[in-house]
XYZ file of C-alpha atoms in Angstrom:
571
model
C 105.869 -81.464 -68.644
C 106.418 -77.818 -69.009
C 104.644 -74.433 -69.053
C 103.669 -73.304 -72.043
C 106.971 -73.884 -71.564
C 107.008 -76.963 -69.031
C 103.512 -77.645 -67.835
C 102.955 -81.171 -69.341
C 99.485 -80.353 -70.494
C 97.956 -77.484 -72.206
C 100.667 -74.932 -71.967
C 99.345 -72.272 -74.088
C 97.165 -72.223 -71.069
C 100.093 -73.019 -68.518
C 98.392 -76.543 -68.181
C 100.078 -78.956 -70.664
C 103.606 -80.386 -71.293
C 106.354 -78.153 -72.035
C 106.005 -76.967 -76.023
C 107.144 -78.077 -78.795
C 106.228 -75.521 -82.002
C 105.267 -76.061 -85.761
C 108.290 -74.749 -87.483
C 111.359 -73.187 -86.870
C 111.618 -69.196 -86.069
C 113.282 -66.754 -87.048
C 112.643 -62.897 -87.323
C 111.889 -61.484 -90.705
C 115.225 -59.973 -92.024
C 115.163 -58.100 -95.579
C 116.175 -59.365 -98.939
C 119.020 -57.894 -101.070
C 116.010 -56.051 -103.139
C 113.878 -54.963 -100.025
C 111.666 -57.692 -99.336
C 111.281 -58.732 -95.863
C 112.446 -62.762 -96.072
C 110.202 -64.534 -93.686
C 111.523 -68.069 -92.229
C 109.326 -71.427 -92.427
C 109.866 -75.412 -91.367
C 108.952 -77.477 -94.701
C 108.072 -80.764 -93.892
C 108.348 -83.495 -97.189
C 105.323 -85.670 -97.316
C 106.598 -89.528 -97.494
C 108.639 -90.992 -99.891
C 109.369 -87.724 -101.554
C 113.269 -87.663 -102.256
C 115.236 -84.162 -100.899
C 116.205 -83.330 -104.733
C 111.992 -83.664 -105.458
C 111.107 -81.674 -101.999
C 114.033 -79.476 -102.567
C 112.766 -78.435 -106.234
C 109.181 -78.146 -105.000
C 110.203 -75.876 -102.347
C 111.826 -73.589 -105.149
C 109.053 -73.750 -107.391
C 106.721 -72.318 -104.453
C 109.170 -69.557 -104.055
C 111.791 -70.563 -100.778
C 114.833 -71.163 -100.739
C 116.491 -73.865 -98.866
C 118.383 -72.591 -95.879
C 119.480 -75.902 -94.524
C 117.747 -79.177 -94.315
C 117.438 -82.316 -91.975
C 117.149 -85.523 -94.817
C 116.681 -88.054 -91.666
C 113.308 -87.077 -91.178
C 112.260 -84.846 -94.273
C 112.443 -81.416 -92.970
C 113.784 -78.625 -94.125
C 114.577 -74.521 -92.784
C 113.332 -72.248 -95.915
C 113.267 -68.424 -96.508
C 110.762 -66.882 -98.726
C 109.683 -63.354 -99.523
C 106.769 -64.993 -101.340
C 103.511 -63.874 -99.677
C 101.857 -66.891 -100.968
C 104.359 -69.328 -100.324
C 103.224 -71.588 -97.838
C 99.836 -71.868 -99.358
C 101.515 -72.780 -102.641
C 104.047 -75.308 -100.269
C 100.471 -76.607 -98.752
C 99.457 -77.446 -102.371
C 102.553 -78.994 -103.816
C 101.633 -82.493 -103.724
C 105.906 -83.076 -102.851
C 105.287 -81.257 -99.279
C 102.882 -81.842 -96.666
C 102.871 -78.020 -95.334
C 105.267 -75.073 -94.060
C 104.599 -73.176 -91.080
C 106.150 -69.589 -90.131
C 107.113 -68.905 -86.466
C 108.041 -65.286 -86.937
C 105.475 -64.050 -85.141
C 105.493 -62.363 -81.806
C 104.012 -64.452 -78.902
C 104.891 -62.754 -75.899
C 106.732 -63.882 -73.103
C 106.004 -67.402 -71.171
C 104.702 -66.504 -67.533
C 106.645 -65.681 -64.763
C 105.176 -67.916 -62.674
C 103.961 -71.436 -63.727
C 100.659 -72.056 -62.670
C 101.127 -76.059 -61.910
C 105.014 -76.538 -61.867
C 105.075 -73.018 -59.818
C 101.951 -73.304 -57.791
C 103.450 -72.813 -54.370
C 104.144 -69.612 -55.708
C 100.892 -68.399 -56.374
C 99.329 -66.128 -53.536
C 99.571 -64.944 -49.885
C 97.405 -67.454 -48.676
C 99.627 -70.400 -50.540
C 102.799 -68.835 -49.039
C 101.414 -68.706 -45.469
C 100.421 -72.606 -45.532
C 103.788 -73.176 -46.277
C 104.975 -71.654 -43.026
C 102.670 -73.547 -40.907
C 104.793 -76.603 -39.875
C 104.913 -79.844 -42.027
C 108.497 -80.213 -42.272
C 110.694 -81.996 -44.921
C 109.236 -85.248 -46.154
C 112.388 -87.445 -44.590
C 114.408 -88.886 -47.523
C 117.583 -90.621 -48.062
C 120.986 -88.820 -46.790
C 124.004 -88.787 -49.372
C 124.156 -85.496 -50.211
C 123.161 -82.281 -47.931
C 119.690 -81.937 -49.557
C 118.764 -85.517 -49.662
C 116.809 -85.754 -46.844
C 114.286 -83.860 -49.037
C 114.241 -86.217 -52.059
C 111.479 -88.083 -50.750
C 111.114 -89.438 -54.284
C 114.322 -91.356 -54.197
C 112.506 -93.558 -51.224
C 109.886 -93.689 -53.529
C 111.399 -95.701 -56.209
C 113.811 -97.082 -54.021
C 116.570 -95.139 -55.780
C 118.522 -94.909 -52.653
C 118.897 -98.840 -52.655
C 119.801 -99.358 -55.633
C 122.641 -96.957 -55.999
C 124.477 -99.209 -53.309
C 124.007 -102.081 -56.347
C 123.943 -99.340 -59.284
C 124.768 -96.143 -59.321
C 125.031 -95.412 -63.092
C 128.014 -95.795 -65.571
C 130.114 -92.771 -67.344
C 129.619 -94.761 -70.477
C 125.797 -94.341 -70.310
C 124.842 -90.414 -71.752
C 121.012 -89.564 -71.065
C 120.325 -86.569 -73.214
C 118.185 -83.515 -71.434
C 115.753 -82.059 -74.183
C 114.861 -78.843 -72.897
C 115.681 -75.056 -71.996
C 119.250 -75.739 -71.878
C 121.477 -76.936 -68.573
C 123.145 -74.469 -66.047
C 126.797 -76.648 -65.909
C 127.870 -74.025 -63.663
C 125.955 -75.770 -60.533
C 129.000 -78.552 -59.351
C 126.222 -81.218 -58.787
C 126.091 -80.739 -62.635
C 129.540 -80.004 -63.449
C 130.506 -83.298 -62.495
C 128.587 -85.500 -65.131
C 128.433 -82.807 -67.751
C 129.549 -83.550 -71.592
C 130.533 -80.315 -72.894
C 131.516 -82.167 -76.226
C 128.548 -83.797 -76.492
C 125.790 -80.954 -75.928
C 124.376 -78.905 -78.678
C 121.963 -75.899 -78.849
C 119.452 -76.152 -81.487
C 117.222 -72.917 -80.665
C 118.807 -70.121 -81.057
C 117.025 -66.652 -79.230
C 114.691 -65.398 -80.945
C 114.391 -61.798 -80.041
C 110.573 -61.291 -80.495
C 109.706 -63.969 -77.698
C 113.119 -64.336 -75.742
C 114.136 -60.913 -75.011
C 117.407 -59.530 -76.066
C 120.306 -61.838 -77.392
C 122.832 -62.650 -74.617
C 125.098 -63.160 -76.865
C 126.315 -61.757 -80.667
C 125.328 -64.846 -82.396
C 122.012 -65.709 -80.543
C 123.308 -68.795 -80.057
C 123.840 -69.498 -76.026
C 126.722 -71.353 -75.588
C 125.683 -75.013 -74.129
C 126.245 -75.286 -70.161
C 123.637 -72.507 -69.826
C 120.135 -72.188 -69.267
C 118.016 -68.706 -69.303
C 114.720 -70.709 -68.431
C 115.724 -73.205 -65.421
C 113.344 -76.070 -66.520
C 116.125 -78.561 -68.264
C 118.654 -77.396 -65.410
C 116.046 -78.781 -62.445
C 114.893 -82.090 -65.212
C 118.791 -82.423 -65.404
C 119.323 -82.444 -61.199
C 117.115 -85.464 -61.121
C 118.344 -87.729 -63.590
C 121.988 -87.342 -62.378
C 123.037 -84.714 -60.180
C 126.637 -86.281 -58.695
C 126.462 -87.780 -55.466
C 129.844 -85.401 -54.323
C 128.526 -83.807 -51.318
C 127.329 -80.951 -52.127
C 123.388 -80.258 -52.882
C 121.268 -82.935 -54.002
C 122.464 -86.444 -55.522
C 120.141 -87.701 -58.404
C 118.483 -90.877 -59.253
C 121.374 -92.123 -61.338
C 124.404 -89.823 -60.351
C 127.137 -91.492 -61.963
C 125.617 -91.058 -65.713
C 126.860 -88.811 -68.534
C 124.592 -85.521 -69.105
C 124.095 -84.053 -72.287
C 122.244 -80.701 -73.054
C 120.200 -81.087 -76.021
C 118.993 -77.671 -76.174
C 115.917 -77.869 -78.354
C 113.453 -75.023 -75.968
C 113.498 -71.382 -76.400
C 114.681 -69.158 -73.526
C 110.531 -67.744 -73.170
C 110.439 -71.620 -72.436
C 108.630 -72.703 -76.172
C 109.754 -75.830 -78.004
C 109.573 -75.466 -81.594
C 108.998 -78.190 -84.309
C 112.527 -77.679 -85.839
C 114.679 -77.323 -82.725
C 113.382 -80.738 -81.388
C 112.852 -82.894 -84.833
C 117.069 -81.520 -84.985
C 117.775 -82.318 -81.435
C 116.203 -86.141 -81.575
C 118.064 -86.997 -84.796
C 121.481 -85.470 -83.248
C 120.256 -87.897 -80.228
C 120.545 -90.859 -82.448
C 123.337 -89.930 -84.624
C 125.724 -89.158 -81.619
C 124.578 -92.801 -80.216
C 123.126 -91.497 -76.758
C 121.594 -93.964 -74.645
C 118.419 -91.944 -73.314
C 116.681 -88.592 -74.048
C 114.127 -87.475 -71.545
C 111.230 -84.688 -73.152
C 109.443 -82.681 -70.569
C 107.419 -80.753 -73.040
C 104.714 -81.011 -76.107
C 104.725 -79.393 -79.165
C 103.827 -76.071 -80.367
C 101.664 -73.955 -81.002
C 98.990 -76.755 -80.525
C 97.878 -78.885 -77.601
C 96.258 -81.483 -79.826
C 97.790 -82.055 -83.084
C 94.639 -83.298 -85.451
C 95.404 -84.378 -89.173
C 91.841 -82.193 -89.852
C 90.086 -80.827 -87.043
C 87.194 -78.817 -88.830
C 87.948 -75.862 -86.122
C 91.407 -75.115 -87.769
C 91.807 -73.341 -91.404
C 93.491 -75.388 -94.256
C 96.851 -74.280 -93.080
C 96.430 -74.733 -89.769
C 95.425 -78.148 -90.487
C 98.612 -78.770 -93.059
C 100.482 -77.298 -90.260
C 99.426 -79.709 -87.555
C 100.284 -82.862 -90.523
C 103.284 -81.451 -90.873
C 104.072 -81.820 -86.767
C 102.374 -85.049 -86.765
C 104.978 -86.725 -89.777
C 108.236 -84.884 -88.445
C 107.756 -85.976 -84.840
C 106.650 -89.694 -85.610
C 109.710 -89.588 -88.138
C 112.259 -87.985 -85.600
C 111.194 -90.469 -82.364
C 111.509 -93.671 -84.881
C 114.658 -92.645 -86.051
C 116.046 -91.509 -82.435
C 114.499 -95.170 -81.415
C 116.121 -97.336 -84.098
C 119.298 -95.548 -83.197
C 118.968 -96.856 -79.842
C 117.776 -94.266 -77.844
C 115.287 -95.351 -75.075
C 113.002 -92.060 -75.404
C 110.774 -90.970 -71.863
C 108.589 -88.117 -71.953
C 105.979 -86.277 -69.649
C 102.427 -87.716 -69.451
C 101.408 -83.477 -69.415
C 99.724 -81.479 -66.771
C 96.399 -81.072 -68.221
C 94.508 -83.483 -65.740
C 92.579 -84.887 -68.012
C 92.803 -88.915 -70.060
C 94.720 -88.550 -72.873
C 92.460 -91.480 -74.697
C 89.140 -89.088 -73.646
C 90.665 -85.550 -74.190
C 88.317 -82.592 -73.395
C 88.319 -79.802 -75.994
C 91.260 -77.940 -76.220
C 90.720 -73.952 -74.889
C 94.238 -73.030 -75.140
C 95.352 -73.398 -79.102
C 96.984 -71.723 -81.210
C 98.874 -70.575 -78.381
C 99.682 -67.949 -80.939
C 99.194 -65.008 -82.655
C 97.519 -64.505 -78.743
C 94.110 -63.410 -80.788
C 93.304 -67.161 -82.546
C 92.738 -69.578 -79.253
C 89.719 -70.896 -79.781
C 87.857 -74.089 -78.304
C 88.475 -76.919 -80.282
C 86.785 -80.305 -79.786
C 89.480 -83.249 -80.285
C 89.090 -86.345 -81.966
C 90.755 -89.219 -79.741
C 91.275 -90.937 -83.273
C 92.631 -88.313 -85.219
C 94.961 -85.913 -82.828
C 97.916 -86.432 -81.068
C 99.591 -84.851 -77.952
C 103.400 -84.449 -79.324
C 105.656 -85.844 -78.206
C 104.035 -88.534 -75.584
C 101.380 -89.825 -77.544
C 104.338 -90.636 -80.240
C 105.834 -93.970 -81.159
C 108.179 -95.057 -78.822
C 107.885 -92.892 -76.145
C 107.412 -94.086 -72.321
C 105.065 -92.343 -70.574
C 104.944 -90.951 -67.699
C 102.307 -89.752 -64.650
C 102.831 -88.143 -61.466
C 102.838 -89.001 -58.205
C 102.624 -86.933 -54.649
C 104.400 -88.087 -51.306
C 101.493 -90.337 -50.286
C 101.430 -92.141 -53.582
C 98.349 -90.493 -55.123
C 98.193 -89.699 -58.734
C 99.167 -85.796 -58.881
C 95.838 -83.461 -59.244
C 97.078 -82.105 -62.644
C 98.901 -85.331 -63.927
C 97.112 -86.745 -67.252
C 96.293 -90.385 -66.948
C 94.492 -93.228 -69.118
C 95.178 -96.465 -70.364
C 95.994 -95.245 -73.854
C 99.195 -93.725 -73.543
C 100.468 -94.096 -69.430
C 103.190 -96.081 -69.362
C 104.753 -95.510 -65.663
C 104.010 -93.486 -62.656
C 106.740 -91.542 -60.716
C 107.581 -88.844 -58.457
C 106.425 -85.911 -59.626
C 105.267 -83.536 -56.465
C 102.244 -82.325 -55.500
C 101.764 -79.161 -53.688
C 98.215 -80.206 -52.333
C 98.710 -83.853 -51.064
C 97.945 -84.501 -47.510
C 95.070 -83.002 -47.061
C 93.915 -82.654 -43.683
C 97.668 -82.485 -42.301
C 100.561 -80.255 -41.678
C 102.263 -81.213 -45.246
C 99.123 -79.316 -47.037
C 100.007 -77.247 -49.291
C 104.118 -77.143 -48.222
C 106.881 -77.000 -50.584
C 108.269 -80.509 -49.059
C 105.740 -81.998 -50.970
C 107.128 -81.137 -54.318
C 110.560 -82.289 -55.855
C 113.485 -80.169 -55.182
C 116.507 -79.779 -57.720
C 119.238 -77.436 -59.083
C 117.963 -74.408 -60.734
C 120.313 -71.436 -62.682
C 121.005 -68.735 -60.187
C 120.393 -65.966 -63.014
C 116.658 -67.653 -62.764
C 116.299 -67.036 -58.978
C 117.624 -63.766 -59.387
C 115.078 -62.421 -61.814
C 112.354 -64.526 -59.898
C 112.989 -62.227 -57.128
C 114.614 -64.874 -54.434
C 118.144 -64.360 -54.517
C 119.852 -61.548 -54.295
C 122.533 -59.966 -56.423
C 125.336 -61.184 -54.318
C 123.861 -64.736 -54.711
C 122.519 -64.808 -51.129
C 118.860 -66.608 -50.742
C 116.325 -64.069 -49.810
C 114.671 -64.481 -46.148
C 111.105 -65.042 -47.700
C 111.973 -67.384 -50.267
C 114.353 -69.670 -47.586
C 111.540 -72.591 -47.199
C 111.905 -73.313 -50.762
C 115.211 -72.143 -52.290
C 118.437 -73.360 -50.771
C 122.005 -72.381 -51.611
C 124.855 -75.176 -51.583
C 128.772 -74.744 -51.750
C 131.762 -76.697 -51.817
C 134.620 -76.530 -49.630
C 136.325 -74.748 -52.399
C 133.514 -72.460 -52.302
C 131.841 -73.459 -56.241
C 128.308 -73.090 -55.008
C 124.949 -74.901 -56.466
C 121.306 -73.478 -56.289
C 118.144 -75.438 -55.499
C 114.250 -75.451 -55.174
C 110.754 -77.129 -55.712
C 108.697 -77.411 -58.536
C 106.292 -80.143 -59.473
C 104.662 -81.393 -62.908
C 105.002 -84.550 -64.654
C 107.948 -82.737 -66.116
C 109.393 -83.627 -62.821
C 108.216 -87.539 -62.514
C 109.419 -88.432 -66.312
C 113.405 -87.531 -65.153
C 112.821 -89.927 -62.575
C 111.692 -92.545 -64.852
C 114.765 -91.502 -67.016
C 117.149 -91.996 -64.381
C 116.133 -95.640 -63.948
C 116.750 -96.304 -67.331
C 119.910 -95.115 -67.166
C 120.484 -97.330 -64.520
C 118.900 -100.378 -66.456
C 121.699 -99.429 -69.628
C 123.953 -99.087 -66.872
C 123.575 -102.361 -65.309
C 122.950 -104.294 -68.186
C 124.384 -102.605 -71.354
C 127.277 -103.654 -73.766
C 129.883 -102.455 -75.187
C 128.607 -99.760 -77.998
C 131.401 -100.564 -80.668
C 129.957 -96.685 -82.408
C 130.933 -94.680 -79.855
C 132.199 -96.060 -76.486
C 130.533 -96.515 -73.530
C 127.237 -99.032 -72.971
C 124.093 -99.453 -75.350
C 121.729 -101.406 -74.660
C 118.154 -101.989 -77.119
C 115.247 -99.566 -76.108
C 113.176 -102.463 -76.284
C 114.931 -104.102 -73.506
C 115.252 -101.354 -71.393
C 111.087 -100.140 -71.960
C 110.556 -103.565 -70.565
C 112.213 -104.489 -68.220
C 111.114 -101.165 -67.111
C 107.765 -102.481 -66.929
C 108.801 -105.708 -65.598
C 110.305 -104.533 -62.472
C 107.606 -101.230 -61.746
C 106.083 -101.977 -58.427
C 102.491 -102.657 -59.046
C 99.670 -100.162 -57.515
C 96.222 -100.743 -58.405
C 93.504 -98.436 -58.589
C 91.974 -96.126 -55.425
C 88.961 -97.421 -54.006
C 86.514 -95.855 -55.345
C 88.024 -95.386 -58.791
C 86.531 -92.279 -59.329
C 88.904 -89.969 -57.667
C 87.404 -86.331 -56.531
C 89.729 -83.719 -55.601
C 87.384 -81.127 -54.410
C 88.323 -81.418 -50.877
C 91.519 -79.895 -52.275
C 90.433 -77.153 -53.850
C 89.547 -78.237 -57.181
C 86.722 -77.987 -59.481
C 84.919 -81.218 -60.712
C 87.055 -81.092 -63.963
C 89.929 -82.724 -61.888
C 87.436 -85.863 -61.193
C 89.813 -88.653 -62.534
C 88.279 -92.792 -63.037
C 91.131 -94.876 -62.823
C 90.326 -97.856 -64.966
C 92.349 -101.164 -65.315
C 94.137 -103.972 -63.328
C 96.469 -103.676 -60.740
C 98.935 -105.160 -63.225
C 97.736 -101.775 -65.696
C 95.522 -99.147 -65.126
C 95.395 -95.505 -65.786
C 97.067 -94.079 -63.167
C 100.073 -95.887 -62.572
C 100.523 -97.651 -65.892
C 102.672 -100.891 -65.287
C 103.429 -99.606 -61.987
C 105.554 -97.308 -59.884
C 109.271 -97.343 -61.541
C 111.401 -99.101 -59.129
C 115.126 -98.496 -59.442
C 116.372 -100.708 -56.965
C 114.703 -103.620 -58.960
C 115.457 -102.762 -61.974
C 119.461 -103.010 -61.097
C 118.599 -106.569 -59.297
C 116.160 -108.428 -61.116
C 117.586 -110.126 -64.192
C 117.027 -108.936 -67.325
C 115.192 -111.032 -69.722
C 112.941 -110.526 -73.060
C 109.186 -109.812 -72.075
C 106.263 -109.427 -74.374
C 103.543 -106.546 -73.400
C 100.560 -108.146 -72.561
């Protein structure tokens, strides 16, 4: 999913989903009298009214700043120094959470989405031969889409190629809508920024407010999701999977690439309220891995902290679902089964000083938001089919498998460790620029040009692109085939225009019309011979019809715009 930003796994460690945290943000600012004000996410416990959560809140010492009453949450100051202990005990409130700390920046480099990045030795394998996996040709850069082959994406667009009516929501780091493969499907009225800068973990304010103006994106993750879903097939760059859908930024990540509870609880509800048809998350929730309702590791707080991202995520991906929004998210990059986790080495993924191993109880803790109600989930896949090294996997919570890249697939031939084997898609040329691989007068560097390419129209608009890989990358995939289902098969939304069809439908015939893969032979699955430590040993377990690599089965977009649609009952 993302780095600690969009790694899909464990990012406080760079290995897990992209992050989602426990409460708002917010730098301390000073009270009238001198008291520094510090900023905290409230979270109501059930069936507590906003007038009951709203009093308790006062009576702890905060004072309402603004509220969401969908889902129970609500943005309090306090200068109280006791005040979310006293929230924590209010029998109205299930916790509060301050985010006003300093983390630090996210990484430079992403050590799974980013790994072709990583050293000398990496670089020079890339040079070595193994050209472009051949894909599709619409656009310039299709040939290397070998992922729309994959899922048959290129077939189906000649039956389905997506429907203006149909909006799929991007819930990430924003969405550079100055790249024209973007431009085209972009909804300027429809995208919103929830997360503001925050200056203590994003750097300097770009602008007065904070508040980055939507059709941006200081990070590049939601701008590369975006490219897949439903880049426009207008000759220029890359086309995506469905390239005649609507795009809508739902900013809900910071700029240093962390999600916070507030920002995304805000950004789902919006989802649901505005009537989009599909919201794709690439990221999991911070500052925990594992959410646990009382994992003995974590202090009282911590542990009312964790409840309250537990209740505000369940309540925010029900209400986004009975809305109508079909809701896809990233399996995580953490290589491990999400029904057997390991112990968590990478949470609180801040203040930097309190990560600490914590063993995880399967029963009792949740990675947010995949393991959530409602969500589809989704592994990755390499070139040659195989379940990506890093991808989680399991029974429990895989729904799908899809292209996601993978840097070390074919082992033993020319396309080891090559950038081909990854997914390519637009990125913000302000990102390449700090990364070091284009220069200041937007030319592509000589060292980076196996992996960054630069793309212009006739009129001379120009669009920037490169690899990365995660199961950030496979779940925008999946996305784009629902948007092709709703597409295909949707009504007339009398709300607001355009198509709707029930998530219910669309998560099944999803299923339906995946192309079963069963299981490797053996089903333990070693990847040693590519580098990796016995940790990465993955047991696929299940039926060719479901297992834990693939889920239901490959998403296949070309059958899901052919194949009838018709009610079907999970097995």
């Amino acid at each position: 999913m993302a780095s600690r930003r969009f790694t899909a796994g464990s990012v406080a460690t760079v290995t897990g989903l992209a992050l989602v945290l426990a409460v708002p943000a917010g730098a301390a600012t000073a009270a009238p009298s001198g008291t520094a004000l510090t900023e905290y996410t409230v979270v109501a416990e059930d069936g507590v009214s906003a007038d009951s959560a709203k009093a308790a809140i006062a009576a702890a010492g905060g004072t309402v700043v603004s509220s969401n009453d969908s889902v129970g949450t609500f943005t309090v100051s306090s200068g109280a120094g006791d005040f979310a202990s006293k929230a924590t005990a209010s029998s109205a409130l299930i916790g509060a959470s301050s985010a006003d700390r300093a983390i630090g920046q996210a990484p430079k480099i992403d050590l799974v989405e980013q790994e072709h990045l990583l050293d000398a030795a990496k670089k020079a394998a890339r040079n070595r031969g193994g050209g472009p996996h051949k894909g599709p040709k619409l656009d310039p850069l299709d040939d290397r889409l070998w992922g729309l082959e994959m899922i048959r994406a290129d077939d189906a667009r000649r039956v389905e190629s997506g429907n203006k009516g149909v909006t799929v929501g991007v819930l990430d780091t924003g969405l550079d809508a100055s790249n024209p493969d973007l431009a085209a499907n972009f909804s300027r009225s429809l995208s919103r920024n929830f997360a503001p800068d925050i200056a203590a973990i994003d750097g300097p304010c770009e602008v007065a407010s904070c508040l980055d103006p939507v059709g941006t994106d200081d990070a590049g993750h939601g701008t590369h999701v975006a490219g897949t879903i439903g880049a426009a097939a207008n000759g220029v760059g890359v086309s995506g999977i469905a390239p005649n859908v609507t795009l809508v930024e739902l900013k809900g990540g910071q700029d240093s690439g962390y999600f916070f509870l507030e920002s995304v609880v805000n950004a789902l509800t919006y989802a649901g309220d505005a009537g989009l048809d599909v919201v794709n998350m690439s990221f999991y929730v911070d500052p925990w891995l594992y959410n646990c309702l009382g994992n003995p590791a974590d202090s009282a707080q911590e542990q009312a902290e964790q409840r309250a991202i537990i209740t505000a995520m369940k309540r925010a991906l029900t209400y986004a679902h009975n809305k109508g929004v079909t809701l896809v998210g990233a399996l995580g990059n953490n290589h491990e089964d999400l029904g057997k986790p390991r112990t968590d080495v990478g949470s609180p993924n801040y203040p930097g000083d309190t990560v600490r191993p914590r063993p995880i109880d399967n029963a009792t803790c949740w990675d947010l938001p995949t393991e959530g109600p409602f969500v589809i989930g989704v592994s990755s896949l390499g070139p040659s089919g195989r379940k990506s090294d890093f991808s989680n996997y399991g029974t429990e919570q895989i729904s799908v498998a899809a292209p996601g890249g993978w840097f070390r697939d074919g082992y033993g031939t020319d396309s080891f460790q090559t950038d081909a084997n990854m997914i390519l898609s637009s990125y913000p040329l302000k990102v390449l620029q700090e990364e070091g691989t284009v220069d200041a007068n937007g030319n592509v560097l000589p060292d980076a040009a196996d992996f960054v390419f630069k793309d212009c129209t006739k009129a001379g608009k120009c669009g920037y692109y490169t690899y990365l890989q995660g199961t950030s990358m496979a779940s925008p995939h999946a996305a784009g085939v629902t948007a092709l289902i709703v597409s295909k098969f949707g009504t007339r939304d009398w709300r607001k225009g355009g198509l709707t069809l029930a998530p219910d439908l669309v998560e099944q015939h999803l299923y339906r019309t995946a192309a079963e893969k069963a299981c490797p032979t053996p089903a333990l699955v070693s990847y040693t011979q590519e580098g990796r430590p016995a940790e990465f040993d993955a047991l696929c377990q299940g039926t060719k019809n479901f297992n834990g690599f693939y889920g239901y089965g490959v998403v296949d977009a070309y059958s899901a715009v052919t194949t009838p649609l018709k009610p079907w009952v999970r097995p």
